[in-house]
Short mmCIF file of C-alpha atoms and ligand atoms in Angstrom, two decimals:
data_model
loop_
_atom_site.label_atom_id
_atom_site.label_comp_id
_atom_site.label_asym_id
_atom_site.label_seq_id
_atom_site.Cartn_x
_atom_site.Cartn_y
_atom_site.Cartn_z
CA UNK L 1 -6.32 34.43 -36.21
CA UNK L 2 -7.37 35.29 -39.41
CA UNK L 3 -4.25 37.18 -41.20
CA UNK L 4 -5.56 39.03 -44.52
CA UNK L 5 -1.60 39.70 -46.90
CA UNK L 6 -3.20 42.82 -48.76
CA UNK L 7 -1.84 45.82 -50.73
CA UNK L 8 -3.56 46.89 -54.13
CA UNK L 9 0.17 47.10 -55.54
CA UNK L 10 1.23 44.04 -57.40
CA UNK L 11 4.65 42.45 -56.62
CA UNK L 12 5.40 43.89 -53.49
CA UNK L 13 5.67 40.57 -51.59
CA UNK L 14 2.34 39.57 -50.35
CA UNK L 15 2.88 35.89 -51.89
CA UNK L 16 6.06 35.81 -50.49
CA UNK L 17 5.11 36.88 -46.59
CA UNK L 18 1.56 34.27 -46.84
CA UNK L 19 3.39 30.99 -47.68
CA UNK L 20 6.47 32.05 -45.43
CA UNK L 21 3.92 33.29 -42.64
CA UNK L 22 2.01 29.98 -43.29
CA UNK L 23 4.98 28.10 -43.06
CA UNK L 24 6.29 29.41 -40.07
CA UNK L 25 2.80 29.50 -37.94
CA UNK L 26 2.62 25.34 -39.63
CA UNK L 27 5.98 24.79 -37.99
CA UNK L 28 5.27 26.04 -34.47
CA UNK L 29 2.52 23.28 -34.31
CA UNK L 30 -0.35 25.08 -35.39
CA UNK L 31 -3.19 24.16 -37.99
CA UNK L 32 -3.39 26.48 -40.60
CA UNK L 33 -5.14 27.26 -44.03
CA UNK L 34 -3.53 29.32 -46.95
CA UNK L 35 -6.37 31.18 -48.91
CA UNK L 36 -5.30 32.13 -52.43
CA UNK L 37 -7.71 34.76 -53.30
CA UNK L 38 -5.57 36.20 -56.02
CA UNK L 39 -6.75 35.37 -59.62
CA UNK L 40 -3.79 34.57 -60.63
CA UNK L 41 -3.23 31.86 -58.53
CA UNK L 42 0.58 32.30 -57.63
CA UNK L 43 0.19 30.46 -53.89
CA UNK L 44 -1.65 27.26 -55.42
CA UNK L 45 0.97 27.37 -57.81
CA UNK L 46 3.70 27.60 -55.63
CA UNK L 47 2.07 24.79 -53.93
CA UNK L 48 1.81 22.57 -56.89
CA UNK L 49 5.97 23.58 -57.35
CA UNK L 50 6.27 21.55 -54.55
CA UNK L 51 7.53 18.51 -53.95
CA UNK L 52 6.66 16.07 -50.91
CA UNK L 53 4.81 16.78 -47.96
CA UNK L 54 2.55 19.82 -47.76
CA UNK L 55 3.12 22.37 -44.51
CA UNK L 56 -0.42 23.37 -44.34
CA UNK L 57 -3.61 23.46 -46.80
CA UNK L 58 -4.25 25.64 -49.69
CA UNK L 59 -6.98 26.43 -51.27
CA UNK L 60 -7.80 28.58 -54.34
CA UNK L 61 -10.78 30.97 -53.51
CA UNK L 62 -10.49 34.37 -55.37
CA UNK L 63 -14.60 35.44 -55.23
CA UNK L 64 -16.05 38.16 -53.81
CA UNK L 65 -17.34 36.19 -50.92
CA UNK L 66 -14.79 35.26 -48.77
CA UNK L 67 -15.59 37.02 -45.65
CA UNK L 68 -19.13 35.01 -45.80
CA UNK L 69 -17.67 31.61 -46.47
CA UNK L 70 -14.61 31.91 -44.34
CA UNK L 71 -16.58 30.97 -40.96
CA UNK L 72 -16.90 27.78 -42.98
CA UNK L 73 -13.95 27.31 -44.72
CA UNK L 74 -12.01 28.02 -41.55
CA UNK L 75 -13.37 24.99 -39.63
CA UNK L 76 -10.72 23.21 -38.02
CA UNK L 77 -7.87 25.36 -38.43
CA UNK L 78 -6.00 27.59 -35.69
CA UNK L 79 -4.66 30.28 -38.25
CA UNK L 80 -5.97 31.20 -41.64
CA UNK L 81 -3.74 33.52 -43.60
CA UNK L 82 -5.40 35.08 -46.87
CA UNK L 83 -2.84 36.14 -50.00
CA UNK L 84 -4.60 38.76 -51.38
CA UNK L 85 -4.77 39.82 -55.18
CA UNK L 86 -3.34 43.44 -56.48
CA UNK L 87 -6.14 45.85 -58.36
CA UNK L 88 -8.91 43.89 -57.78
CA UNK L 89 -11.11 46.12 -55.79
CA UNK L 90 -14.20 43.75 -54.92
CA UNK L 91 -11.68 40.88 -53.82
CA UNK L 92 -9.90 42.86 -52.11
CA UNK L 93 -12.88 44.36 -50.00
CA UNK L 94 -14.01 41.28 -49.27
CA UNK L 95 -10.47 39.59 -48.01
CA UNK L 96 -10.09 42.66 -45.56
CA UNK L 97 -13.69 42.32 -44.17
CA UNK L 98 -12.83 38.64 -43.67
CA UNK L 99 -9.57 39.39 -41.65
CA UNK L 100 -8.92 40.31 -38.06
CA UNK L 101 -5.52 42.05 -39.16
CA UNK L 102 -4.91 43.20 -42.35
CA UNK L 103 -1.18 42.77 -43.13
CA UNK L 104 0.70 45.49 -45.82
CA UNK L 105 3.87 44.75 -47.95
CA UNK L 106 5.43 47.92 -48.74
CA UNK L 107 8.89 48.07 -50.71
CA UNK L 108 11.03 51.19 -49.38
CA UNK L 109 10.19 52.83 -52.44
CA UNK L 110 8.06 56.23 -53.12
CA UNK L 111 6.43 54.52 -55.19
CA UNK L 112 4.64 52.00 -52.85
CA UNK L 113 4.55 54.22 -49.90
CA UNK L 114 2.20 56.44 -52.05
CA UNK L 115 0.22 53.34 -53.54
CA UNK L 116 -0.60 51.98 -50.05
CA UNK L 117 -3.01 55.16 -49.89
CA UNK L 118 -5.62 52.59 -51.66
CA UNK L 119 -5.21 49.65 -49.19
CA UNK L 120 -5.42 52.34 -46.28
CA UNK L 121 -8.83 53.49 -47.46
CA UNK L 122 -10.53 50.23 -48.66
CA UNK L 123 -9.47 49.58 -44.57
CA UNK L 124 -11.04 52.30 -43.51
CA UNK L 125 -14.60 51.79 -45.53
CA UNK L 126 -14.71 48.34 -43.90
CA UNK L 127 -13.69 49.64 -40.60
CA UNK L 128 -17.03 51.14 -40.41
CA UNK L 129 -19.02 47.68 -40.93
CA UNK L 130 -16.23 45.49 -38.91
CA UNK L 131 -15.03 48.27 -36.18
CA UNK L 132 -11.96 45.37 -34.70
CA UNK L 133 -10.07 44.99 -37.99
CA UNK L 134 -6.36 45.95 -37.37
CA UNK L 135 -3.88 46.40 -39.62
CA UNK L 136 -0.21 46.59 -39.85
CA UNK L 137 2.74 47.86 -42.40
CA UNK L 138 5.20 45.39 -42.68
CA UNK L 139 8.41 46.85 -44.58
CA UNK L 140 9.62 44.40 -47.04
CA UNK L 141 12.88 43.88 -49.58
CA UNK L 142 14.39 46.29 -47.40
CA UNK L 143 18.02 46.98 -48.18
CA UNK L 144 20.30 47.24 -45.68
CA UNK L 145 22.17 50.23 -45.10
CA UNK L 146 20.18 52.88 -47.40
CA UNK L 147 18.29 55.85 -46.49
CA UNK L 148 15.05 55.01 -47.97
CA UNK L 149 15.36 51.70 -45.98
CA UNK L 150 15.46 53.94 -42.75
CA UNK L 151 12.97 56.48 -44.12
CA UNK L 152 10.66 54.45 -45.02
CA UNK L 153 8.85 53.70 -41.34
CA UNK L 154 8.75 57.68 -41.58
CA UNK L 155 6.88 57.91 -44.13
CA UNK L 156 4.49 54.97 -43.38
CA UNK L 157 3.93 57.11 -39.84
CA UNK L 158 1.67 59.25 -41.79
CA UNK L 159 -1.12 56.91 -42.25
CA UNK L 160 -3.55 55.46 -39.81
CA UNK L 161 -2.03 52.25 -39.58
CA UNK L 162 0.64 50.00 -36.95
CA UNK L 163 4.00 49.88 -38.37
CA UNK L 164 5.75 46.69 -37.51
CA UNK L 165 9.29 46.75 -36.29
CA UNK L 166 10.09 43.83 -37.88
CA UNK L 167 11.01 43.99 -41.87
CA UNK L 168 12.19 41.73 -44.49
CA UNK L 169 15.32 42.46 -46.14
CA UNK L 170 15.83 41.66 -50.08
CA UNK L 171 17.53 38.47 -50.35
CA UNK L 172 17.65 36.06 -53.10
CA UNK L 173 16.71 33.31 -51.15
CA UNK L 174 13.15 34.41 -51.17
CA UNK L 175 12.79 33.40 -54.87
CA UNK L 176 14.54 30.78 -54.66
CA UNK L 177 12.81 28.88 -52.56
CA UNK L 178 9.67 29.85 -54.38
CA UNK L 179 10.54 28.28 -57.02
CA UNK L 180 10.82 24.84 -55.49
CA UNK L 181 7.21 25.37 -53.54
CA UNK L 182 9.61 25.71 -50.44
CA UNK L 183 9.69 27.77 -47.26
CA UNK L 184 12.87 29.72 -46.53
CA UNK L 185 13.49 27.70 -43.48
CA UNK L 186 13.54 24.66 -45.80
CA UNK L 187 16.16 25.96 -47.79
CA UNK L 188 18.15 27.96 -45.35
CA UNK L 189 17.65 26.88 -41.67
CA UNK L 190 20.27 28.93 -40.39
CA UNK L 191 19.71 31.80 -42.38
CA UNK L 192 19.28 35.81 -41.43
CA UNK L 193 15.61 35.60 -43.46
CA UNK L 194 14.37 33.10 -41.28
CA UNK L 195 14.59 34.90 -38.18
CA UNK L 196 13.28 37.77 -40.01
CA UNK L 197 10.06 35.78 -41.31
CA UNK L 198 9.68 34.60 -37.42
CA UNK L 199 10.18 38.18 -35.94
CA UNK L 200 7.35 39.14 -38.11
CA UNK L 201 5.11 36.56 -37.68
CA UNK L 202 5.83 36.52 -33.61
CA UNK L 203 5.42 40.44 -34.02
CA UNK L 204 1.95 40.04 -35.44
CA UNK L 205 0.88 37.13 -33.40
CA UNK L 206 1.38 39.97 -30.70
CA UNK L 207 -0.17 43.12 -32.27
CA UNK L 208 -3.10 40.92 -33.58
CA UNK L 209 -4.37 39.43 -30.10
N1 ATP M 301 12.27 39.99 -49.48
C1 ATP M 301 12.43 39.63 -50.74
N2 ATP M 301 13.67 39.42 -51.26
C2 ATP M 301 13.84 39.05 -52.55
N3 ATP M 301 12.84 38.86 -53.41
C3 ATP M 301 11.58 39.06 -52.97
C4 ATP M 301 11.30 39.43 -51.63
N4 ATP M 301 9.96 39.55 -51.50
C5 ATP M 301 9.43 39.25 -52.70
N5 ATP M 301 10.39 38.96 -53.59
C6 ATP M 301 10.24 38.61 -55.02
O1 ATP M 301 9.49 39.66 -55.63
C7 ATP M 301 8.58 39.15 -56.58
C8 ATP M 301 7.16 39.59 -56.19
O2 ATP M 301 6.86 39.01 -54.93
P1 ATP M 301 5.42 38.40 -54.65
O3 ATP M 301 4.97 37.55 -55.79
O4 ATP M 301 5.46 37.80 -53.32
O5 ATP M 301 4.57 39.75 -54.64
P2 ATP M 301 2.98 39.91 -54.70
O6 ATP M 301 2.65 41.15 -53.96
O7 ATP M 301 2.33 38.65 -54.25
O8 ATP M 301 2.73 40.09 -56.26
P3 ATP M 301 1.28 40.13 -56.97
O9 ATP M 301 0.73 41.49 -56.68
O10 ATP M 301 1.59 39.91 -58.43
O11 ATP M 301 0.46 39.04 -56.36
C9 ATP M 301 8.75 37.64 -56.58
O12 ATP M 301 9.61 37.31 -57.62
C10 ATP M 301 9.42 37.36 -55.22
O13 ATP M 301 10.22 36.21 -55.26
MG1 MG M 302 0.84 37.49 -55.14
#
C-alpha cells in the first residue's frame, strides 16, 4: 500500500502521522519505505536524530517525479508511506498521483478545515488520470473535550472525501519523541497515543484495501 501524508497546510502533522504510521506498519512485521518528499527534509532529519537501529528506510526524494520512480523505488517493500511537503504544488501533484490513498492532517481549527479545500482539488485533478486514488481526513491534535474537536468531522463532511474515525489527540509526547528520531511507542509503550497511532493506521489499512 502506497500511503501519500498530504495537506498543502504546513505544520498540521503530516511528519508526525508518516514516521509514527511507518513505525507502527515496521512493528507489525512489515517492510516499509519512508519517502521524504518535503524540501525541507524534516523525516530524514528526524531520522538522522536518531540513535541506534533504524525501524524502516528513508529516503529523501522531494522531485516532481515520484509517481514515475516509485514502481522502482518501491521494490521490495510491503508499505511505502510518502510525507508530503506544504505549498509546493508540483510535489505535491506528483506524491498524490503516486499514492493509492491520500492521507489528510487537519487540526480542529477553521483555519485548516478551509485550507484542506487545496488538497481536495489537487485530488480531484488527479482523480481524473488515476480514477482508484482514495483519500481520507484524519483529525489530528484534537483536544479532548471542546466543541471544535466534535465539530470538526462536521465540517470535514462537506467535502468529497472519507473521514476517519480515528483521530490524534494533542499530546506532548508527539514532539518529544521527535526530537530523539523516536516513535511514540518507543517512548511511551503504554501510552493513550499509541493506541491512537494504531487505530489509525489499522483504520486505513481497512479503508485503503
Ligand atoms: N498530535 C500532536 N500532538 C502534539 N504535537 C503535535 C501533534 N502533531 C504534530 N505535532 C507537532 O506540531 C508540529 C508540526 O507537526 P509536523 O511537523 O508533523 O507537521 P507537518 O505538516 O509535517 O509540517 P510541515 O508542513 O512544515 O511539513 C511539530 O512540532 C509536531 O511535533
Ligand atoms: Mg512535514
Amino acid at each position: 500500500m502506497i500511503f501519500g501524508i498530504l495537506n498543502q497546510k504546513g505544520g498540521v502533522g503530516k511528519t508526525t502521522l508518516s514516521v509514527n504510521l511507518a513505525a507502527c506498519l515496521a512493528r507489525a512485521g512489515h517492510r516499509v519505505l519512508l519517502i521524504d518528499a518535503d524540501p525541507q527534509g524534516s523525516a530524514l532529519d528526524w531520522a538522522a536524530a536518531r540513535q541506534g537501529e533504524p525501524l524502516f528506510t528513508v529516503v529523501g526524494f522531494p522531485r516532481p517525479s515520484i509517481h514515475k520512480e516509485i514502481g522502482l523505488m518501491g521494490k521490495g517493500y510491503d508499505h511505502i508511506v510518502i510525507d508530503g511537503p506544504p505549498r509546493v504544488t508540483d510535489l505535491a501533484r506528483s506524491a498524490i498521483m503516486a499514492s493509492d490513498i491520500v492521507v489528510i492532517p487537519v487540526q480542529p481549527s477553521p483555519y485548516d478545515i478551509w485550507a484542506a479545500d487545496e488538497v481536495v482539488k489537487l485530488i480531484e485533478e488527479a482523480r481524473v488520470y488515476k480514477e482508484s486514488i482514495k483519500s481520507a481526513f484524519v483529525v489530528n491534535r484534537k483536544i479532548t473535550n471542546t466543541a471544535i474537536g466534535r465539530d470538526v468531522r462536521e465540517a470535514l463532511a462537506a467535502y468529497p472525501v472519507h473521514v476517519l474515525q480515528a483521530s490524534v489527540t494533542q499530546r506532548v509526547v508527539f514532539a518529544e519523541a521527535a526530537a530523539q528520531g523516536q516513535a511514540i511507542f518507543e517512548i511511551d509503550a503504554a501510552g493513550p497515543a499509541v493506541a491512537e497511532i494504531e487505530a489509525v493506521a489499522a483504520e486505513l489499512m481497512e479503508y485503503a484495501k
